[in-house]
């Protein structure tokens, strides 16, 4: 599964907790002095003898090879060995990385897929802080990047990788048949109305207006439209966000669309049949899918799932007409192992990949100096059927979408996420009412918070 904001699995949590006992300082080095304010300046610290750094990820090798080739040409004394541990599965990849780290296996750079997975590894000492390296380079994060990265205990442990806000993708053929325009900005009420108008038929062949998957994101719909406090915890990481009225209204929106409007696939079917969200959308069984930036390239079709219709893009709906178009999203953290034996070289690669390099991977970057139109042209041209992507609506969506600053992450975020999903599911399935659900969320999630504060 390609989603980049998934919670870490229980086995990964256990492994991550063990990492606190692993030595992370035995190979620590002080970053050597870099003389300038750009990524290129780090070349001055490149050693005379060639070194090889290992980069772990879940994307197939062809994604990052163009960036690696350009990097090695620019820095001939640094070679990059790219290792896709489990292709297209970020969670399984991170499980393997945890095991490799705990066993002392050498690697230098890797990607992380979510706030919980990042904060756990930073808290457990698995990641190298980057503040000193950036300071020596005399570079300011805010001058270089348009998406802030989360910090842990005031320290920066990552640079931004693949970037992008969440949005809504729409089957333009079904949209046209219903006489609906591609929204340039819309509210959740309008989104709900679209879903009702796009729903057709009955039984197994029914076309639903929208598909909601099982991730926690689909229980926080209205919260993601807010410029702050989008998560289960408040942004400052000090308390539960259950008193936020948007949490209640997000759950209620999910409920009424399924049970009253009957415009979304029954959640019971989604979980019991383990329905893949890609199949539901690309087979035309659901007209709309709230999703993330990895779906841009997939909208042009893949070998496994061809695109048979044009996909249009709309910004994440707002709570009120006239609100700014905030949505959930970030950039996958690019991080350095605390046990790297070539830390300055690893940092040099991180800086290159997070700036000019990311544009060579046919993925959106968070670098302020990037050319959005050029990036999109490369991404679209690389798909199986570029004509199935409505570029104009995509440009509008990416241009108007805003991302909030990331919240302060807590190391037990994955536990909170799992518990939140469990309580939310009971409500959507009709086992509890909304007030009981919120009461249970407060009670059960607070126990997790209290246990971790001891």
Tab-separated table of C-alpha atoms in Angstrom:
chain	number	residue	atom	x	y	z
A	1	UNK	CA	0.000	0.000	0.000
A	2	UNK	CA	1.349	3.327	-0.958
A	3	UNK	CA	-0.199	5.579	1.586
A	4	UNK	CA	2.337	7.679	3.417
A	5	UNK	CA	0.480	8.700	6.479
A	6	UNK	CA	-0.485	5.264	7.816
A	7	UNK	CA	-0.027	4.390	11.490
A	8	UNK	CA	2.819	2.065	12.332
A	9	UNK	CA	1.774	-1.514	13.054
A	10	UNK	CA	1.888	-3.084	16.495
A	11	UNK	CA	5.009	-5.086	15.708
A	12	UNK	CA	6.814	-1.945	14.575
A	13	UNK	CA	5.861	-0.213	17.800
A	14	UNK	CA	7.386	-3.048	19.809
A	15	UNK	CA	10.575	-2.951	17.770
A	16	UNK	CA	10.757	0.834	17.975
A	17	UNK	CA	10.440	0.705	21.755
A	18	UNK	CA	13.405	-1.657	21.881
A	19	UNK	CA	15.517	0.809	19.991
A	20	UNK	CA	15.763	3.082	23.006
A	21	UNK	CA	18.139	0.511	24.446
A	22	UNK	CA	20.303	0.389	21.311
A	23	UNK	CA	23.421	2.465	21.176
A	24	UNK	CA	23.017	5.405	18.827
A	25	UNK	CA	26.130	7.324	19.661
A	26	UNK	CA	28.970	4.936	18.943
A	27	UNK	CA	29.481	6.187	15.409
A	28	UNK	CA	28.477	9.787	16.057
A	29	UNK	CA	30.649	12.448	14.463
A	30	UNK	CA	30.650	16.209	14.548
A	31	UNK	CA	29.591	17.700	11.213
A	32	UNK	CA	32.501	19.196	9.338
A	33	UNK	CA	32.374	22.847	8.430
A	34	UNK	CA	30.564	23.729	5.203
A	35	UNK	CA	31.373	27.119	3.672
A	36	UNK	CA	28.218	28.312	1.899
A	37	UNK	CA	24.444	28.668	2.135
A	38	UNK	CA	23.298	26.108	-0.428
A	39	UNK	CA	23.283	22.362	-0.711
A	40	UNK	CA	26.113	22.583	-3.222
A	41	UNK	CA	28.318	24.152	-0.580
A	42	UNK	CA	28.575	20.845	1.245
A	43	UNK	CA	30.780	19.614	-1.570
A	44	UNK	CA	33.671	21.312	0.189
A	45	UNK	CA	33.475	18.694	2.912
A	46	UNK	CA	33.422	15.741	0.494
A	47	UNK	CA	36.307	13.412	1.355
A	48	UNK	CA	39.198	12.662	-0.968
A	49	UNK	CA	38.509	8.922	-0.847
A	50	UNK	CA	35.128	7.839	-2.238
A	51	UNK	CA	32.574	6.616	0.286
A	52	UNK	CA	29.281	4.801	-0.224
A	53	UNK	CA	26.126	5.667	1.675
A	54	UNK	CA	23.067	3.428	1.792
A	55	UNK	CA	19.577	4.877	1.161
A	56	UNK	CA	16.569	2.777	2.213
A	57	UNK	CA	13.034	3.373	0.916
A	58	UNK	CA	9.890	1.626	-0.380
A	59	UNK	CA	9.719	3.064	-3.903
A	60	UNK	CA	11.057	1.040	-6.815
A	61	UNK	CA	14.627	1.848	-7.826
A	62	UNK	CA	13.641	3.672	-11.011
A	63	UNK	CA	11.972	6.436	-8.964
A	64	UNK	CA	15.118	7.666	-7.235
A	65	UNK	CA	17.795	6.592	-9.725
A	66	UNK	CA	17.685	9.835	-11.788
A	67	UNK	CA	18.277	11.873	-8.611
A	68	UNK	CA	21.045	9.522	-7.477
A	69	UNK	CA	22.742	9.735	-10.889
A	70	UNK	CA	22.648	13.545	-10.772
A	71	UNK	CA	23.970	13.563	-7.213
A	72	UNK	CA	26.884	11.241	-7.994
A	73	UNK	CA	27.786	13.380	-10.999
A	74	UNK	CA	27.814	16.481	-8.795
A	75	UNK	CA	29.599	14.754	-5.908
A	76	UNK	CA	31.786	12.048	-7.526
A	77	UNK	CA	33.351	11.042	-4.212
A	78	UNK	CA	29.997	10.021	-2.719
A	79	UNK	CA	28.271	6.939	-4.063
A	80	UNK	CA	24.670	6.105	-3.161
A	81	UNK	CA	23.426	2.537	-2.836
A	82	UNK	CA	19.642	2.580	-3.064
A	83	UNK	CA	17.756	-0.316	-1.442
A	84	UNK	CA	13.952	-0.621	-1.871
A	85	UNK	CA	13.210	-2.964	1.017
A	86	UNK	CA	9.524	-3.700	0.315
A	87	UNK	CA	8.332	-1.986	-2.843
A	88	UNK	CA	5.167	0.100	-2.463
A	89	UNK	CA	4.749	-0.809	1.210
A	90	UNK	CA	6.030	1.859	3.561
A	91	UNK	CA	4.962	0.155	6.793
A	92	UNK	CA	6.652	-3.153	5.981
A	93	UNK	CA	9.745	-1.230	4.907
A	94	UNK	CA	9.892	0.568	8.243
A	95	UNK	CA	9.547	-2.720	10.116
A	96	UNK	CA	12.620	-3.994	8.289
A	97	UNK	CA	14.507	-0.762	8.947
A	98	UNK	CA	13.779	-1.112	12.674
A	99	UNK	CA	15.147	-4.647	12.675
A	100	UNK	CA	18.236	-3.603	10.702
A	101	UNK	CA	18.912	-0.741	13.108
A	102	UNK	CA	18.420	-2.892	16.200
A	103	UNK	CA	20.833	-5.501	14.822
A	104	UNK	CA	23.485	-2.885	14.073
A	105	UNK	CA	23.328	-3.172	10.275
A	106	UNK	CA	24.902	-0.265	8.398
A	107	UNK	CA	22.712	2.223	6.538
A	108	UNK	CA	22.711	6.002	6.357
A	109	UNK	CA	19.558	7.615	4.975
A	110	UNK	CA	15.908	6.566	4.812
A	111	UNK	CA	12.373	7.902	4.442
A	112	UNK	CA	9.605	7.870	7.059
A	113	UNK	CA	5.896	7.868	6.235
A	114	UNK	CA	3.975	9.557	9.071
A	115	UNK	CA	4.000	11.633	12.232
A	116	UNK	CA	3.736	8.616	14.572
A	117	UNK	CA	6.478	6.641	12.848
A	118	UNK	CA	8.747	9.678	12.747
A	119	UNK	CA	8.251	10.739	16.353
A	120	UNK	CA	8.836	7.237	17.695
A	121	UNK	CA	12.159	6.925	15.942
A	122	UNK	CA	13.314	10.417	16.820
A	123	UNK	CA	12.362	9.913	20.476
A	124	UNK	CA	14.100	6.542	20.643
A	125	UNK	CA	17.414	7.975	19.454
A	126	UNK	CA	17.327	6.290	16.051
A	127	UNK	CA	17.664	9.548	14.104
A	128	UNK	CA	20.519	12.030	13.824
A	129	UNK	CA	19.616	15.672	14.650
A	130	UNK	CA	20.275	17.939	11.661
A	131	UNK	CA	20.403	21.347	13.361
A	132	UNK	CA	24.195	21.440	13.646
A	133	UNK	CA	24.662	20.440	10.008
A	134	UNK	CA	22.315	23.181	8.790
A	135	UNK	CA	23.974	25.699	11.077
A	136	UNK	CA	27.431	24.837	9.744
A	137	UNK	CA	26.090	25.210	6.237
A	138	UNK	CA	24.600	28.573	7.256
A	139	UNK	CA	21.212	27.673	5.802
A	140	UNK	CA	17.793	28.490	7.258
A	141	UNK	CA	15.059	25.934	6.811
A	142	UNK	CA	12.327	28.513	6.200
A	143	UNK	CA	14.329	30.066	3.355
A	144	UNK	CA	14.568	26.752	1.516
A	145	UNK	CA	11.329	24.850	2.073
A	146	UNK	CA	7.599	25.569	1.789
A	147	UNK	CA	6.482	22.790	4.131
A	148	UNK	CA	7.625	22.750	7.731
A	149	UNK	CA	8.757	19.460	9.235
A	150	UNK	CA	7.898	18.352	12.742
A	151	UNK	CA	10.456	18.792	15.485
A	152	UNK	CA	10.945	16.628	18.557
A	153	UNK	CA	12.053	18.306	21.781
A	154	UNK	CA	12.955	21.389	19.785
A	155	UNK	CA	15.338	19.546	17.467
A	156	UNK	CA	15.071	19.073	13.715
A	157	UNK	CA	15.556	15.485	12.605
A	158	UNK	CA	14.361	15.605	9.010
A	159	UNK	CA	14.270	17.426	5.700
A	160	UNK	CA	11.200	17.262	3.438
A	161	UNK	CA	10.912	14.576	0.795
A	162	UNK	CA	7.861	13.914	-1.367
A	163	UNK	CA	5.427	16.773	-0.739
A	164	UNK	CA	1.787	17.536	-1.179
A	165	UNK	CA	-1.587	18.370	0.318
A	166	UNK	CA	-4.548	16.039	0.419
A	167	UNK	CA	-7.350	16.739	-2.040
A	168	UNK	CA	-10.329	15.070	-3.717
A	169	UNK	CA	-10.018	13.169	-6.989
A	170	UNK	CA	-13.104	12.904	-9.177
A	171	UNK	CA	-14.156	10.696	-12.075
A	172	UNK	CA	-14.736	13.364	-14.723
A	173	UNK	CA	-16.836	11.099	-16.926
A	174	UNK	CA	-19.298	10.524	-14.092
A	175	UNK	CA	-19.072	14.184	-13.105
A	176	UNK	CA	-20.016	15.276	-16.637
A	177	UNK	CA	-22.870	12.755	-16.789
A	178	UNK	CA	-24.327	14.261	-13.623
A	179	UNK	CA	-23.943	17.806	-15.006
A	180	UNK	CA	-21.497	18.795	-12.248
A	181	UNK	CA	-18.547	21.144	-12.714
A	182	UNK	CA	-15.090	20.431	-11.293
A	183	UNK	CA	-15.020	22.456	-8.051
A	184	UNK	CA	-12.314	25.091	-7.751
A	185	UNK	CA	-13.291	25.631	-4.119
A	186	UNK	CA	-16.168	24.057	-2.208
A	187	UNK	CA	-17.586	23.359	1.227
A	188	UNK	CA	-18.314	20.043	2.920
A	189	UNK	CA	-22.023	20.703	2.403
A	190	UNK	CA	-21.377	21.002	-1.330
A	191	UNK	CA	-19.193	17.894	-1.232
A	192	UNK	CA	-22.052	16.002	0.404
A	193	UNK	CA	-24.456	17.280	-2.259
A	194	UNK	CA	-22.076	16.153	-5.046
A	195	UNK	CA	-21.871	12.692	-3.471
A	196	UNK	CA	-25.667	12.360	-3.446
A	197	UNK	CA	-25.970	13.454	-7.074
A	198	UNK	CA	-23.226	11.069	-8.184
A	199	UNK	CA	-24.769	8.028	-6.486
A	200	UNK	CA	-26.632	5.736	-8.889
A	201	UNK	CA	-28.194	2.283	-8.905
A	202	UNK	CA	-28.569	-0.447	-6.288
A	203	UNK	CA	-27.038	-3.712	-5.224
A	204	UNK	CA	-23.559	-4.959	-6.174
A	205	UNK	CA	-23.363	-2.676	-9.215
A	206	UNK	CA	-24.257	0.483	-7.287
A	207	UNK	CA	-22.141	3.548	-8.069
A	208	UNK	CA	-21.400	5.452	-4.865
A	209	UNK	CA	-20.671	9.149	-4.809
A	210	UNK	CA	-17.626	8.724	-2.572
A	211	UNK	CA	-15.412	6.096	-1.008
A	212	UNK	CA	-14.023	6.475	2.526
A	213	UNK	CA	-11.222	4.150	3.550
A	214	UNK	CA	-10.321	2.795	7.003
A	215	UNK	CA	-7.503	5.205	7.877
A	216	UNK	CA	-7.930	7.698	10.705
A	217	UNK	CA	-7.886	10.516	8.129
A	218	UNK	CA	-11.410	9.587	7.077
A	219	UNK	CA	-12.686	10.178	10.607
A	220	UNK	CA	-11.160	13.683	10.709
A	221	UNK	CA	-12.571	15.157	7.505
A	222	UNK	CA	-13.697	18.552	8.781
A	223	UNK	CA	-10.728	18.880	11.130
A	224	UNK	CA	-8.396	18.680	8.138
A	225	UNK	CA	-10.040	21.857	6.802
A	226	UNK	CA	-8.841	23.805	9.824
A	227	UNK	CA	-5.587	25.832	9.901
A	228	UNK	CA	-4.751	24.347	13.306
A	229	UNK	CA	-5.488	21.436	15.641
A	230	UNK	CA	-6.179	18.972	12.840
A	231	UNK	CA	-5.233	15.909	14.821
A	232	UNK	CA	-6.242	13.659	17.693
A	233	UNK	CA	-4.036	15.743	19.997
A	234	UNK	CA	-3.882	19.537	20.046
A	235	UNK	CA	-1.008	21.076	18.098
A	236	UNK	CA	1.048	21.734	21.219
A	237	UNK	CA	0.986	18.022	22.051
A	238	UNK	CA	-0.284	18.624	25.586
A	239	UNK	CA	-3.875	17.393	25.521
A	240	UNK	CA	-6.532	15.434	23.689
A	241	UNK	CA	-8.414	17.293	20.971
A	242	UNK	CA	-11.778	15.597	21.645
A	243	UNK	CA	-13.479	18.828	22.753
A	244	UNK	CA	-12.861	20.289	19.314
A	245	UNK	CA	-16.347	20.556	17.732
A	246	UNK	CA	-14.841	19.624	14.367
A	247	UNK	CA	-14.033	16.150	15.656
A	248	UNK	CA	-17.712	15.557	16.397
A	249	UNK	CA	-18.905	17.076	13.119
A	250	UNK	CA	-16.342	15.042	11.150
A	251	UNK	CA	-17.724	11.820	12.555
A	252	UNK	CA	-21.303	12.963	12.021
A	253	UNK	CA	-20.568	13.795	8.383
A	254	UNK	CA	-19.248	10.278	7.795
A	255	UNK	CA	-22.295	8.793	9.487
A	256	UNK	CA	-25.007	10.720	7.631
A	257	UNK	CA	-23.384	10.227	4.232
A	258	UNK	CA	-23.447	6.464	4.732
A	259	UNK	CA	-26.647	5.933	6.694
A	260	UNK	CA	-28.915	8.797	5.590
A	261	UNK	CA	-27.684	9.738	2.117
A	262	UNK	CA	-26.414	6.252	1.282
A	263	UNK	CA	-23.812	7.940	-0.906
A	264	UNK	CA	-20.748	6.204	0.553
A	265	UNK	CA	-19.877	2.512	0.635
A	266	UNK	CA	-21.073	0.877	3.874
A	267	UNK	CA	-18.179	0.724	6.296
A	268	UNK	CA	-19.135	-2.815	7.237
A	269	UNK	CA	-18.428	-3.881	3.650
A	270	UNK	CA	-15.174	-1.930	3.516
A	271	UNK	CA	-13.685	-3.667	6.558
A	272	UNK	CA	-15.109	-7.166	6.118
A	273	UNK	CA	-14.314	-7.374	2.410
A	274	UNK	CA	-11.031	-5.460	2.774
A	275	UNK	CA	-11.944	-3.355	-0.242
A	276	UNK	CA	-8.935	-1.646	-1.885
A	277	UNK	CA	-9.602	2.051	-2.352
A	278	UNK	CA	-7.779	2.113	-5.691
A	279	UNK	CA	-10.025	-0.587	-7.148
A	280	UNK	CA	-13.152	1.144	-5.911
A	281	UNK	CA	-12.196	4.402	-7.622
A	282	UNK	CA	-10.531	3.189	-10.820
A	283	UNK	CA	-13.261	0.634	-11.503
A	284	UNK	CA	-15.810	3.447	-11.403
A	285	UNK	CA	-17.577	2.124	-8.307
A	286	UNK	CA	-17.016	5.429	-6.469
A	287	UNK	CA	-17.024	8.809	-8.188
A	288	UNK	CA	-14.916	10.684	-5.629
A	289	UNK	CA	-12.029	9.791	-3.350
A	290	UNK	CA	-10.451	12.099	-0.742
A	291	UNK	CA	-6.777	11.162	-0.912
A	292	UNK	CA	-3.164	12.267	-0.942
A	293	UNK	CA	-0.532	13.389	-3.469
A	294	UNK	CA	0.738	9.911	-4.336
A	295	UNK	CA	-2.446	9.488	-6.374
A	296	UNK	CA	-1.426	12.157	-8.898
A	297	UNK	CA	0.795	9.798	-10.839
A	298	UNK	CA	-1.582	6.872	-10.348
A	299	UNK	CA	-4.407	8.891	-11.903
A	300	UNK	CA	-2.560	8.437	-15.206
A	301	UNK	CA	-2.738	4.673	-14.818
A	302	UNK	CA	-0.281	1.979	-13.815
A	303	UNK	CA	0.572	-1.475	-15.171
A	304	UNK	CA	-1.609	-3.006	-12.466
A	305	UNK	CA	-4.517	-0.553	-12.630
A	306	UNK	CA	-4.996	1.251	-15.967
A	307	UNK	CA	-6.788	4.585	-16.158
A	308	UNK	CA	-9.907	4.366	-18.313
A	309	UNK	CA	-11.319	7.833	-17.582
A	310	UNK	CA	-10.057	11.351	-16.907
A	311	UNK	CA	-9.395	12.192	-13.260
A	312	UNK	CA	-10.031	15.754	-12.128
A	313	UNK	CA	-8.795	17.303	-8.888
A	314	UNK	CA	-10.541	19.529	-6.363
A	315	UNK	CA	-9.193	21.176	-3.206
A	316	UNK	CA	-10.040	19.735	0.196
A	317	UNK	CA	-13.505	21.116	1.052
A	318	UNK	CA	-13.800	23.979	3.524
A	319	UNK	CA	-16.059	24.103	6.552
A	320	UNK	CA	-17.544	27.463	5.552
A	321	UNK	CA	-17.844	29.316	2.282
A	322	UNK	CA	-14.985	31.779	1.910
A	323	UNK	CA	-12.590	29.899	4.196
A	324	UNK	CA	-9.023	29.435	3.005
A	325	UNK	CA	-8.358	26.032	1.462
A	326	UNK	CA	-6.484	24.245	4.209
A	327	UNK	CA	-5.963	20.510	4.063
A	328	UNK	CA	-3.993	17.739	5.651
A	329	UNK	CA	-0.588	17.006	4.228
A	330	UNK	CA	3.128	17.263	4.623
A	331	UNK	CA	6.321	16.040	3.063
A	332	UNK	CA	7.640	12.578	3.865
A	333	UNK	CA	10.523	13.073	6.293
A	334	UNK	CA	13.979	12.290	4.911
A	335	UNK	CA	16.143	11.270	7.851
A	336	UNK	CA	19.632	10.110	8.775
A	337	UNK	CA	20.390	7.098	10.933
A	338	UNK	CA	22.077	8.031	14.200
A	339	UNK	CA	24.444	5.136	13.518
A	340	UNK	CA	25.544	6.358	10.098
A	341	UNK	CA	29.312	6.101	9.616
A	342	UNK	CA	29.301	8.829	6.970
A	343	UNK	CA	27.144	11.523	8.478
A	344	UNK	CA	28.414	14.559	6.603
A	345	UNK	CA	28.095	12.722	3.295
A	346	UNK	CA	24.621	11.525	4.282
A	347	UNK	CA	23.610	15.098	5.084
A	348	UNK	CA	24.958	16.273	1.722
A	349	UNK	CA	22.718	13.721	0.023
A	350	UNK	CA	19.702	14.670	2.155
A	351	UNK	CA	20.080	18.315	1.167
A	352	UNK	CA	20.423	17.492	-2.517
A	353	UNK	CA	17.462	15.103	-2.529
A	354	UNK	CA	15.234	17.538	-0.625
A	355	UNK	CA	16.002	20.361	-3.077
A	356	UNK	CA	16.900	19.884	-6.742
A	357	UNK	CA	16.963	16.088	-6.475
A	358	UNK	CA	13.296	15.559	-5.611
A	359	UNK	CA	12.233	17.202	-8.856
A	360	UNK	CA	14.136	14.504	-10.747
A	361	UNK	CA	12.080	11.729	-9.121
A	362	UNK	CA	8.831	12.808	-10.798
A	363	UNK	CA	7.346	13.626	-7.404
A	364	UNK	CA	6.290	16.965	-5.939
A	365	UNK	CA	8.948	18.652	-3.822
A	366	UNK	CA	8.772	21.105	-0.925
A	367	UNK	CA	11.676	23.181	-2.244
A	368	UNK	CA	10.717	26.828	-2.617
A	369	UNK	CA	12.768	27.221	-5.788
A	370	UNK	CA	11.014	24.464	-7.697
A	371	UNK	CA	8.911	25.096	-10.821
A	372	UNK	CA	5.452	23.574	-10.166
A	373	UNK	CA	4.415	23.476	-13.816
A	374	UNK	CA	7.644	21.769	-14.799
A	375	UNK	CA	7.312	19.249	-11.973
A	376	UNK	CA	3.742	18.431	-12.975
A	377	UNK	CA	4.659	18.093	-16.646
A	378	UNK	CA	7.325	15.543	-15.707
A	379	UNK	CA	4.986	13.637	-13.397
A	380	UNK	CA	2.140	13.541	-15.902
A	381	UNK	CA	4.367	12.670	-18.870
A	382	UNK	CA	5.757	9.679	-16.957
A	383	UNK	CA	2.325	8.071	-16.465
A	384	UNK	CA	0.932	5.314	-18.683
A	385	UNK	CA	-1.831	7.559	-20.085
A	386	UNK	CA	-1.060	11.247	-19.467
A	387	UNK	CA	-4.273	12.363	-21.178
A	388	UNK	CA	-6.271	10.856	-18.286
A	389	UNK	CA	-5.063	13.588	-15.904
A	390	UNK	CA	-6.856	16.947	-15.884
A	391	UNK	CA	-3.811	19.178	-15.378
A	392	UNK	CA	-5.728	22.464	-15.132
A	393	UNK	CA	-7.725	21.313	-12.100
A	394	UNK	CA	-4.580	19.841	-10.542
A	395	UNK	CA	-2.660	23.112	-10.908
A	396	UNK	CA	-5.547	25.011	-9.312
A	397	UNK	CA	-5.774	22.525	-6.451
A	398	UNK	CA	-2.065	22.628	-5.648
A	399	UNK	CA	-1.955	26.415	-5.996
A	400	UNK	CA	-4.824	27.235	-3.633
A	401	UNK	CA	-4.172	24.512	-1.050
A	402	UNK	CA	-2.553	25.531	2.222
A	403	UNK	CA	-0.892	23.354	4.842
A	404	UNK	CA	-0.728	24.166	8.544
A	405	UNK	CA	2.486	23.991	10.506
A	406	UNK	CA	2.982	20.445	11.782
A	407	UNK	CA	1.964	19.716	15.365
A	408	UNK	CA	4.319	18.724	18.128
A	409	UNK	CA	4.511	14.968	17.854
A	410	UNK	CA	4.153	12.606	20.799
A	411	UNK	CA	5.947	9.278	20.791
A	412	UNK	CA	2.738	7.344	21.521
A	413	UNK	CA	0.770	8.852	18.630
A	414	UNK	CA	0.327	5.449	16.983
A	415	UNK	CA	-1.389	4.082	20.096
A	416	UNK	CA	-3.742	7.069	20.157
A	417	UNK	CA	-4.494	6.635	16.473
A	418	UNK	CA	-5.354	2.956	16.869
A	419	UNK	CA	-7.651	3.678	19.816
A	420	UNK	CA	-9.326	6.584	18.007
A	421	UNK	CA	-10.086	4.438	14.972
A	422	UNK	CA	-11.519	1.692	17.200
A	423	UNK	CA	-13.970	4.072	18.894
A	424	UNK	CA	-14.885	5.860	15.652
A	425	UNK	CA	-15.659	2.553	13.953
A	426	UNK	CA	-18.184	1.665	16.631
A	427	UNK	CA	-20.103	4.843	15.837
A	428	UNK	CA	-20.006	4.434	12.062
A	429	UNK	CA	-21.142	0.815	12.452
A	430	UNK	CA	-24.051	1.899	14.667
A	431	UNK	CA	-22.820	0.231	17.856
A	432	UNK	CA	-22.647	3.537	19.802
A	433	UNK	CA	-24.180	6.995	19.427
A	434	UNK	CA	-22.064	10.105	18.883
A	435	UNK	CA	-22.112	11.272	22.510
A	436	UNK	CA	-21.090	7.858	23.817
A	437	UNK	CA	-18.394	7.681	21.157
A	438	UNK	CA	-16.864	11.001	22.179
A	439	UNK	CA	-17.078	10.036	25.843
A	440	UNK	CA	-15.252	6.778	25.121
A	441	UNK	CA	-12.647	8.585	23.043
A	442	UNK	CA	-11.945	10.940	25.936
A	443	UNK	CA	-11.813	8.161	28.516
A	444	UNK	CA	-9.808	5.540	26.633
A	445	UNK	CA	-7.378	7.852	24.872
A	446	UNK	CA	-6.733	9.816	28.062
A	447	UNK	CA	-5.634	6.547	29.689
A	448	UNK	CA	-2.983	6.199	26.974
A	449	UNK	CA	-1.832	9.788	27.526
A	450	UNK	CA	-1.649	9.338	31.302
A	451	UNK	CA	0.237	6.045	30.996
A	452	UNK	CA	2.880	7.699	28.836
A	453	UNK	CA	3.333	10.636	31.201
A	454	UNK	CA	4.322	8.444	34.129
